[in-house]
Amino acid sequence: MDSRKFITQKNGNLYIAKVEQSDRGNYSCFVSSPSITKSVFSRHTSLLPQSEASKRYAADIQVAFSNTYALKDQNVTLECFALGNPVPVIKWRKVNEPMPATAEVSASGAVLRIFNIQPEDEGTYECEAENIKGRDTHKAYVYVNAPPEWVEHINDTERDIGSDLHWPCIAKGKPIPTIRWLKNGDSYGKGELRIRGLTMLNAGMYQCIAENHYGVIQANAELKILALAPTFELNPMRKQVLAAKGGRVIIECKPKAAPKPKFSWSKGTELLMNDSRQRHLTTASGRAAGYERIADPRHMIGGRRCFSIVTIEVLETSMVTDRRVAIWDDGSLEILNITMLDEGSYTCFAENNRGKANSTTTLSVKGNAYGESVT
């Protein structure tokens, strides 16, 4: 089409920037739709150019885009056309930002198309029409909304009884999606899901729902609560651990247990200590060494505390505190600067409120270390 002429798709009007005598004639509007096969023509309208049509005048924008709302991934079309003599040149820009990479301007300059628009394409757009007589500009804002998308969603999860749970469920979108929860089909609150001190009652099927005005997404997951006494059946300790003299060794102790057990270690009949202030009455394998009588204040008679004498068997104990030895929080035993005297059998004890278990390995010391030894 002649660059002097423009048909806006907003209302079908025909604009001629600079009317010439050659534009004389009868004009009719033709309308068609891809959804129906029928097309229609309007009545004819006559155009009779005036003798003053050659008079020069400044650019004057007649077709201006308004504030526009789009959904992410849609194609957006903005129109801007000006009358003027000479025919104005139209330029586009995004205010204070570069134009989107997917933006295209039509040959006449009157149409800006943004394909597959993204949230970062949102902003103020400006068209400028200019000729030698003057300049005209127009600005409007393009808003880009988006349905919810997962940033992080829930998955099937196992937690120890008594532990805490923070279950992230994060979605992006515009407007920012709201988050709500269902448990076994019933409403279970909104926003972040945090549970302190898990019990068996917290087990179940959970559903996280993110929604805004443009869409709804959901994620489902099962929460299992584990409660079991320590056991080494699935992850027994190695029968033998090798270490180099003068080196370092880590002996792992990883029973399956819920809640997390407390750990202690022995070498033969000796308890291995992190802190010499701790006191133990028994070792892994003690022998009877005598009896001790203590007062037990647990009984009440007539509102008064009554003490009874309880006899307990005391086993012979040998406690070893060695700065080279450390028991880690995960139950692992670390020994530094290994000597031949460190050889022997080592037993890991694990205990929680469900029960206890132990497992034994043998440490063998070989040669000299060149750097750090490996288990």
Short mmCIF file of C-alpha atoms in Angstrom, two decimals:
data_model
loop_
_atom_site.label_atom_id
_atom_site.label_comp_id
_atom_site.label_asym_id
_atom_site.label_seq_id
_atom_site.Cartn_x
_atom_site.Cartn_y
_atom_site.Cartn_z
CA MET A 1 0.00 0.00 0.00
CA ASP A 2 1.03 3.64 -0.57
CA SER A 3 2.91 4.79 2.53
CA ARG A 4 0.67 7.88 2.62
CA LYS A 5 -2.29 5.67 3.44
CA PHE A 6 -3.06 3.61 6.53
CA ILE A 7 -5.98 1.39 7.57
CA THR A 8 -6.27 0.97 11.30
CA GLN A 9 -7.45 -2.42 12.50
CA LYS A 10 -9.00 -0.85 15.58
CA ASN A 11 -12.03 0.52 13.73
CA GLY A 12 -11.27 0.07 10.02
CA ASN A 13 -10.82 3.76 9.24
CA LEU A 14 -8.70 4.80 6.27
CA TYR A 15 -6.21 7.62 6.81
CA ILE A 16 -4.31 9.50 4.11
CA ALA A 17 -1.38 11.49 5.43
CA LYS A 18 -1.17 13.84 2.44
CA VAL A 19 -4.07 13.94 -0.01
CA GLU A 20 -3.19 14.28 -3.68
CA GLN A 21 -5.34 14.73 -6.77
CA SER A 22 -4.67 11.11 -7.68
CA ASP A 23 -6.61 10.09 -4.55
CA ARG A 24 -9.87 11.33 -6.12
CA GLY A 25 -12.47 8.56 -6.35
CA ASN A 26 -15.03 6.37 -4.56
CA TYR A 27 -13.90 4.34 -1.54
CA SER A 28 -15.56 1.30 -0.02
CA CYS A 29 -14.67 -0.67 3.12
CA PHE A 30 -14.26 -4.42 2.68
CA VAL A 31 -14.64 -6.61 5.79
CA SER A 32 -13.85 -10.32 6.09
CA SER A 33 -13.23 -12.74 8.95
CA PRO A 34 -11.26 -16.00 9.08
CA SER A 35 -13.97 -17.49 11.33
CA ILE A 36 -16.74 -17.09 8.73
CA THR A 37 -16.75 -17.38 4.95
CA LYS A 38 -18.94 -14.32 4.34
CA SER A 39 -17.44 -10.91 3.35
CA VAL A 40 -19.20 -7.53 3.18
CA PHE A 41 -18.64 -4.18 1.46
CA SER A 42 -19.70 -0.79 2.78
CA ARG A 43 -21.40 1.90 0.75
CA HIS A 44 -19.12 4.01 -1.42
CA THR A 45 -17.70 7.26 -0.10
CA SER A 46 -16.46 9.89 -2.53
CA LEU A 47 -13.18 11.73 -2.01
CA LEU A 48 -12.71 15.08 -3.77
CA PRO A 49 -9.26 16.62 -3.07
CA GLN A 50 -9.28 20.40 -2.53
CA SER A 51 -6.93 22.78 -4.26
CA GLU A 52 -5.25 23.50 -0.87
CA ALA A 53 -4.22 19.88 -0.52
CA SER A 54 -0.64 20.80 -1.40
CA LYS A 55 -0.30 23.14 1.57
CA ARG A 56 2.39 22.04 4.01
CA TYR A 57 1.54 21.36 7.65
CA ALA A 58 3.18 19.71 10.67
CA ALA A 59 2.90 16.06 11.65
CA ASP A 60 -0.28 15.33 13.59
CA ILE A 61 -0.80 11.86 15.09
CA GLN A 62 -4.33 10.65 14.39
CA VAL A 63 -4.03 6.91 15.16
CA ALA A 64 -2.53 6.36 18.61
CA PHE A 65 -2.29 3.14 20.61
CA SER A 66 -3.69 3.14 24.14
CA ASN A 67 -2.44 1.39 27.26
CA THR A 68 -2.28 -2.26 26.28
CA TYR A 69 -2.66 -5.44 28.35
CA ALA A 70 -1.17 -8.69 27.09
CA LEU A 71 -0.51 -12.18 28.36
CA LYS A 72 2.96 -13.67 28.30
CA ASP A 73 3.78 -15.36 24.96
CA GLN A 74 1.07 -13.46 23.06
CA ASN A 75 1.75 -11.28 20.00
CA VAL A 76 1.09 -7.56 20.49
CA THR A 77 0.34 -4.97 17.78
CA LEU A 78 0.65 -1.20 18.34
CA GLU A 79 -0.51 1.35 15.74
CA CYS A 80 0.63 4.93 15.24
CA PHE A 81 -0.14 7.05 12.15
CA ALA A 82 0.09 10.77 11.52
CA LEU A 83 -1.23 13.22 8.97
CA GLY A 84 1.13 15.84 7.56
CA ASN A 85 2.69 17.38 4.51
CA PRO A 86 5.32 16.28 3.76
CA VAL A 87 4.33 12.77 4.82
CA PRO A 88 5.69 12.30 8.38
CA VAL A 89 8.34 9.72 9.17
CA ILE A 90 7.35 7.50 12.11
CA LYS A 91 9.87 6.09 14.58
CA TRP A 92 9.40 3.81 17.59
CA ARG A 93 11.25 3.37 20.85
CA LYS A 94 10.85 1.88 24.31
CA VAL A 95 11.36 4.62 26.88
CA ASN A 96 14.64 4.23 28.84
CA GLU A 97 15.07 0.64 27.66
CA PRO A 98 16.12 -1.22 24.52
CA MET A 99 13.40 -2.48 22.22
CA PRO A 100 12.46 -6.16 22.62
CA ALA A 101 14.47 -8.52 20.45
CA THR A 102 11.26 -9.84 18.90
CA ALA A 103 9.93 -6.38 17.93
CA GLU A 104 9.34 -5.59 14.24
CA VAL A 105 8.26 -2.32 12.58
CA SER A 106 6.19 -2.38 9.38
CA ALA A 107 7.58 -0.90 6.16
CA SER A 108 5.44 2.23 6.54
CA GLY A 109 6.49 2.57 10.18
CA ALA A 110 2.88 2.77 11.33
CA VAL A 111 2.77 -0.63 13.06
CA LEU A 112 4.97 -2.08 15.81
CA ARG A 113 4.60 -5.82 16.41
CA ILE A 114 6.07 -7.60 19.43
CA PHE A 115 6.05 -11.36 19.03
CA ASN A 116 5.96 -13.80 21.95
CA ILE A 117 5.94 -10.95 24.45
CA GLN A 118 7.61 -11.54 27.83
CA PRO A 119 7.30 -9.85 31.24
CA GLU A 120 10.59 -8.01 30.69
CA ASP A 121 9.04 -6.40 27.57
CA GLU A 122 6.61 -4.49 29.75
CA GLY A 123 7.11 -0.73 29.78
CA THR A 124 6.35 2.60 28.12
CA TYR A 125 6.48 2.72 24.31
CA GLU A 126 6.63 5.89 22.25
CA CYS A 127 5.99 6.66 18.60
CA GLU A 128 7.30 9.84 17.03
CA ALA A 129 6.00 11.39 13.82
CA GLU A 130 8.08 14.14 12.24
CA ASN A 131 8.35 16.19 9.06
CA ILE A 132 10.01 19.49 8.22
CA LYS A 133 7.05 21.44 9.62
CA GLY A 134 6.94 19.82 13.03
CA ARG A 135 6.99 16.84 15.32
CA ASP A 136 4.36 14.96 17.30
CA THR A 137 4.79 12.13 19.86
CA HIS A 138 2.58 9.68 21.69
CA LYS A 139 3.31 7.37 24.65
CA ALA A 140 1.39 4.55 26.28
CA TYR A 141 2.18 1.64 28.58
CA VAL A 142 2.24 -2.05 27.66
CA TYR A 143 1.41 -4.34 30.57
CA VAL A 144 2.44 -7.99 30.40
CA ASN A 145 0.57 -10.38 32.69
CA ALA A 146 1.32 -14.06 33.13
CA PRO A 147 -0.43 -17.14 34.53
CA PRO A 148 1.32 -19.00 37.38
CA GLU A 149 4.47 -21.03 36.67
CA TRP A 150 6.33 -23.19 39.17
CA VAL A 151 9.66 -21.96 40.49
CA GLU A 152 9.76 -24.77 43.05
CA HIS A 153 7.03 -27.27 43.81
CA ILE A 154 6.52 -30.05 46.33
CA ASN A 155 7.57 -33.67 45.82
CA ASP A 156 6.99 -36.85 47.82
CA THR A 157 8.88 -36.41 51.09
CA GLU A 158 9.91 -38.46 54.12
CA ARG A 159 10.61 -36.83 57.49
CA ASP A 160 11.56 -38.18 60.90
CA ILE A 161 8.98 -38.01 63.63
CA GLY A 162 9.60 -35.01 65.87
CA SER A 163 11.55 -33.13 63.18
CA ASP A 164 10.52 -29.83 61.57
CA LEU A 165 9.23 -29.36 58.04
CA HIS A 166 9.53 -26.41 55.68
CA TRP A 167 7.95 -27.42 52.36
CA PRO A 168 8.78 -24.83 49.67
CA CYS A 169 6.07 -24.21 47.09
CA ILE A 170 6.93 -21.15 44.99
CA ALA A 171 5.28 -19.86 41.82
CA LYS A 172 5.87 -16.84 39.62
CA GLY A 173 3.34 -14.94 37.54
CA LYS A 174 1.69 -11.55 37.24
CA PRO A 175 -0.13 -10.66 39.33
CA ILE A 176 1.92 -12.61 41.90
CA PRO A 177 0.09 -15.90 42.50
CA THR A 178 -1.42 -16.72 45.86
CA ILE A 179 -0.55 -20.08 47.44
CA ARG A 180 -3.00 -22.28 49.30
CA TRP A 181 -2.83 -25.85 50.59
CA LEU A 182 -5.03 -28.89 50.84
CA LYS A 183 -4.36 -31.95 52.97
CA ASN A 184 -6.26 -35.08 52.03
CA GLY A 185 -8.66 -32.84 50.10
CA ASP A 186 -9.37 -30.42 52.97
CA SER A 187 -8.22 -26.81 53.26
CA TYR A 188 -4.89 -26.58 55.10
CA GLY A 189 -3.92 -22.91 55.11
CA LYS A 190 -2.20 -20.40 52.83
CA GLY A 191 1.32 -19.22 52.08
CA GLU A 192 4.40 -21.07 53.36
CA LEU A 193 3.93 -24.48 54.95
CA ARG A 194 5.98 -24.93 58.12
CA ILE A 195 5.33 -27.63 60.72
CA ARG A 196 7.31 -27.95 63.93
CA GLY A 197 7.56 -31.25 65.78
CA LEU A 198 6.04 -33.59 63.21
CA THR A 199 3.74 -36.35 64.44
CA MET A 200 2.10 -39.26 62.68
CA LEU A 201 -1.01 -37.07 62.30
CA ASN A 202 0.89 -34.88 59.85
CA ALA A 203 1.29 -37.73 57.35
CA GLY A 204 -0.94 -37.57 54.28
CA MET A 205 -1.43 -36.31 50.73
CA TYR A 206 -0.81 -32.61 50.28
CA GLN A 207 -1.74 -30.34 47.40
CA CYS A 208 -0.15 -26.94 46.76
CA ILE A 209 -2.25 -24.63 44.58
CA ALA A 210 -0.92 -21.44 42.95
CA GLU A 211 -3.41 -19.12 41.27
CA ASN A 212 -3.93 -15.65 39.91
CA HIS A 213 -6.49 -14.02 37.61
CA TYR A 214 -4.98 -15.75 34.57
CA GLY A 215 -4.62 -19.35 35.65
CA VAL A 216 -4.33 -22.09 38.29
CA ILE A 217 -1.63 -24.75 38.73
CA GLN A 218 -1.29 -27.43 41.37
CA ALA A 219 1.27 -29.91 42.65
CA ASN A 220 0.59 -33.05 44.68
CA ALA A 221 2.91 -34.90 47.06
CA GLU A 222 2.80 -37.40 49.90
CA LEU A 223 4.35 -36.68 53.29
CA LYS A 224 5.49 -39.80 55.15
CA ILE A 225 6.46 -39.64 58.82
CA LEU A 226 9.16 -42.12 59.81
CA ALA A 227 9.32 -43.58 63.32
CA LEU A 228 11.66 -46.51 63.88
CA ALA A 229 14.35 -47.77 66.20
CA PRO A 230 17.95 -47.62 64.94
CA THR A 231 18.87 -50.48 62.62
CA PHE A 232 22.02 -51.31 60.68
CA GLU A 233 20.32 -53.88 58.44
CA LEU A 234 20.21 -51.61 55.39
CA ASN A 235 23.54 -49.91 55.97
CA PRO A 236 25.86 -52.05 58.11
CA MET A 237 29.32 -50.83 59.02
CA ARG A 238 32.24 -52.18 57.00
CA LYS A 239 33.85 -55.25 58.50
CA GLN A 240 37.30 -53.74 58.18
CA VAL A 241 38.63 -50.20 57.79
CA LEU A 242 42.20 -49.56 56.64
CA ALA A 243 44.23 -46.53 57.67
CA ALA A 244 47.83 -45.38 57.27
CA LYS A 245 50.07 -44.73 60.25
CA GLY A 246 50.30 -41.00 60.94
CA GLY A 247 47.26 -40.29 58.80
CA ARG A 248 43.56 -39.63 59.36
CA VAL A 249 40.56 -41.92 59.20
CA ILE A 250 36.78 -41.44 59.32
CA ILE A 251 34.66 -44.43 60.30
CA GLU A 252 31.07 -43.90 59.25
CA CYS A 253 28.06 -44.93 61.33
CA LYS A 254 24.82 -44.54 59.41
CA PRO A 255 21.94 -46.55 60.86
CA LYS A 256 18.40 -45.94 59.68
CA ALA A 257 16.49 -44.34 62.55
CA ALA A 258 13.73 -41.87 63.29
CA PRO A 259 13.98 -39.63 65.17
CA LYS A 260 17.70 -39.00 64.76
CA PRO A 261 19.58 -41.14 67.31
CA LYS A 262 22.26 -40.17 69.77
CA PHE A 263 25.65 -41.72 69.03
CA SER A 264 28.45 -43.07 71.17
CA TRP A 265 31.54 -45.15 70.38
CA SER A 266 33.76 -47.64 72.09
CA LYS A 267 37.10 -49.23 71.29
CA GLY A 268 36.96 -52.67 72.80
CA THR A 269 35.72 -51.97 76.36
CA GLU A 270 36.85 -48.38 76.34
CA LEU A 271 34.35 -45.56 75.85
CA LEU A 272 35.59 -42.91 73.44
CA MET A 273 34.80 -39.43 74.67
CA ASN A 274 34.52 -36.02 73.07
CA ASP A 275 34.39 -34.34 76.49
CA SER A 276 36.11 -35.66 79.64
CA ARG A 277 33.38 -34.12 81.83
CA GLN A 278 30.84 -36.72 80.63
CA ARG A 279 30.14 -39.64 83.00
CA HIS A 280 29.14 -43.17 81.92
CA LEU A 281 28.18 -46.14 84.10
CA THR A 282 28.60 -48.83 81.46
CA THR A 283 30.70 -49.67 78.43
CA ALA A 284 29.94 -51.82 75.45
CA SER A 285 31.23 -54.88 77.24
CA GLY A 286 31.87 -54.36 80.98
CA ARG A 287 32.05 -56.88 83.79
CA ALA A 288 30.47 -56.73 87.25
CA ALA A 289 32.55 -54.56 89.60
CA GLY A 290 30.29 -54.13 92.63
CA TYR A 291 27.08 -52.48 93.78
CA GLU A 292 26.06 -48.92 94.61
CA ARG A 293 23.11 -47.81 96.74
CA ILE A 294 21.35 -44.56 95.79
CA ALA A 295 18.26 -42.72 97.07
CA ASP A 296 15.30 -42.72 94.65
CA PRO A 297 12.98 -39.69 95.34
CA ARG A 298 10.26 -40.65 92.87
CA HIS A 299 7.67 -41.85 95.42
CA MET A 300 5.12 -39.61 97.23
CA ILE A 301 3.28 -40.62 100.45
CA GLY A 302 0.75 -38.30 102.04
CA GLY A 303 1.90 -35.36 99.98
CA ARG A 304 5.51 -35.79 101.11
CA ARG A 305 8.39 -37.07 99.01
CA CYS A 306 9.54 -40.46 100.24
CA PHE A 307 13.03 -41.79 99.47
CA SER A 308 13.63 -45.46 98.86
CA ILE A 309 16.95 -47.23 98.60
CA VAL A 310 17.66 -48.78 95.20
CA THR A 311 20.57 -51.10 94.54
CA ILE A 312 22.07 -50.94 91.07
CA GLU A 313 24.81 -53.02 89.56
CA VAL A 314 27.81 -50.96 88.47
CA LEU A 315 29.91 -52.26 85.61
CA GLU A 316 33.61 -51.65 85.35
CA THR A 317 34.20 -48.64 83.13
CA SER A 318 37.18 -47.35 81.24
CA MET A 319 36.80 -43.91 79.70
CA VAL A 320 39.21 -42.53 77.13
CA THR A 321 39.38 -38.85 76.23
CA ASP A 322 41.74 -38.24 73.34
CA ARG A 323 42.08 -34.96 71.50
CA ARG A 324 42.83 -36.95 68.34
CA VAL A 325 39.37 -38.53 68.47
CA ALA A 326 36.11 -36.78 67.56
CA ILE A 327 32.54 -38.04 67.23
CA TRP A 328 30.73 -36.06 64.55
CA ASP A 329 27.10 -34.98 64.71
CA ASP A 330 26.19 -37.52 62.00
CA GLY A 331 27.69 -40.33 64.09
CA SER A 332 31.00 -40.68 62.22
CA LEU A 333 34.18 -41.28 64.22
CA GLU A 334 37.31 -39.32 63.24
CA ILE A 335 40.83 -40.24 64.38
CA LEU A 336 43.86 -38.06 63.63
CA ASN A 337 47.59 -38.85 63.68
CA ILE A 338 46.92 -42.58 63.69
CA THR A 339 49.31 -44.90 65.55
CA MET A 340 49.58 -48.68 65.71
CA LEU A 341 47.88 -48.49 69.12
CA ASP A 342 44.68 -47.35 67.39
CA GLU A 343 44.21 -50.80 65.85
CA GLY A 344 41.29 -52.79 67.22
CA SER A 345 37.54 -53.20 67.15
CA TYR A 346 35.31 -50.11 67.20
CA THR A 347 31.61 -50.19 68.02
CA CYS A 348 29.06 -47.50 67.18
CA PHE A 349 26.02 -47.28 69.46
CA ALA A 350 22.85 -45.55 68.23
CA GLU A 351 19.82 -44.92 70.46
CA ASN A 352 16.53 -43.02 70.20
CA ASN A 353 13.17 -43.20 71.95
CA ARG A 354 12.20 -46.17 69.79
CA GLY A 355 15.15 -48.40 70.67
CA LYS A 356 18.85 -48.89 70.16
CA ALA A 357 21.35 -50.83 68.04
CA ASN A 358 25.08 -51.14 67.53
CA SER A 359 27.51 -52.24 64.88
CA THR A 360 31.23 -53.09 65.01
CA THR A 361 34.16 -52.75 62.64
CA THR A 362 37.89 -53.47 62.86
CA LEU A 363 40.51 -50.78 62.22
CA SER A 364 43.81 -51.95 60.75
CA VAL A 365 46.81 -49.61 60.56
CA LYS A 366 49.32 -50.07 57.74
CA GLY A 367 52.67 -48.44 56.93
CA ASN A 368 53.18 -44.68 56.87
CA ALA A 369 50.92 -41.95 55.53
CA TYR A 370 51.93 -39.69 52.67
CA GLY A 371 49.31 -37.06 53.19
CA GLU A 372 45.79 -37.89 54.33
CA SER A 373 44.74 -41.54 54.55
CA VAL A 374 41.55 -42.92 53.03
CA THR A 375 39.03 -45.23 54.66
#
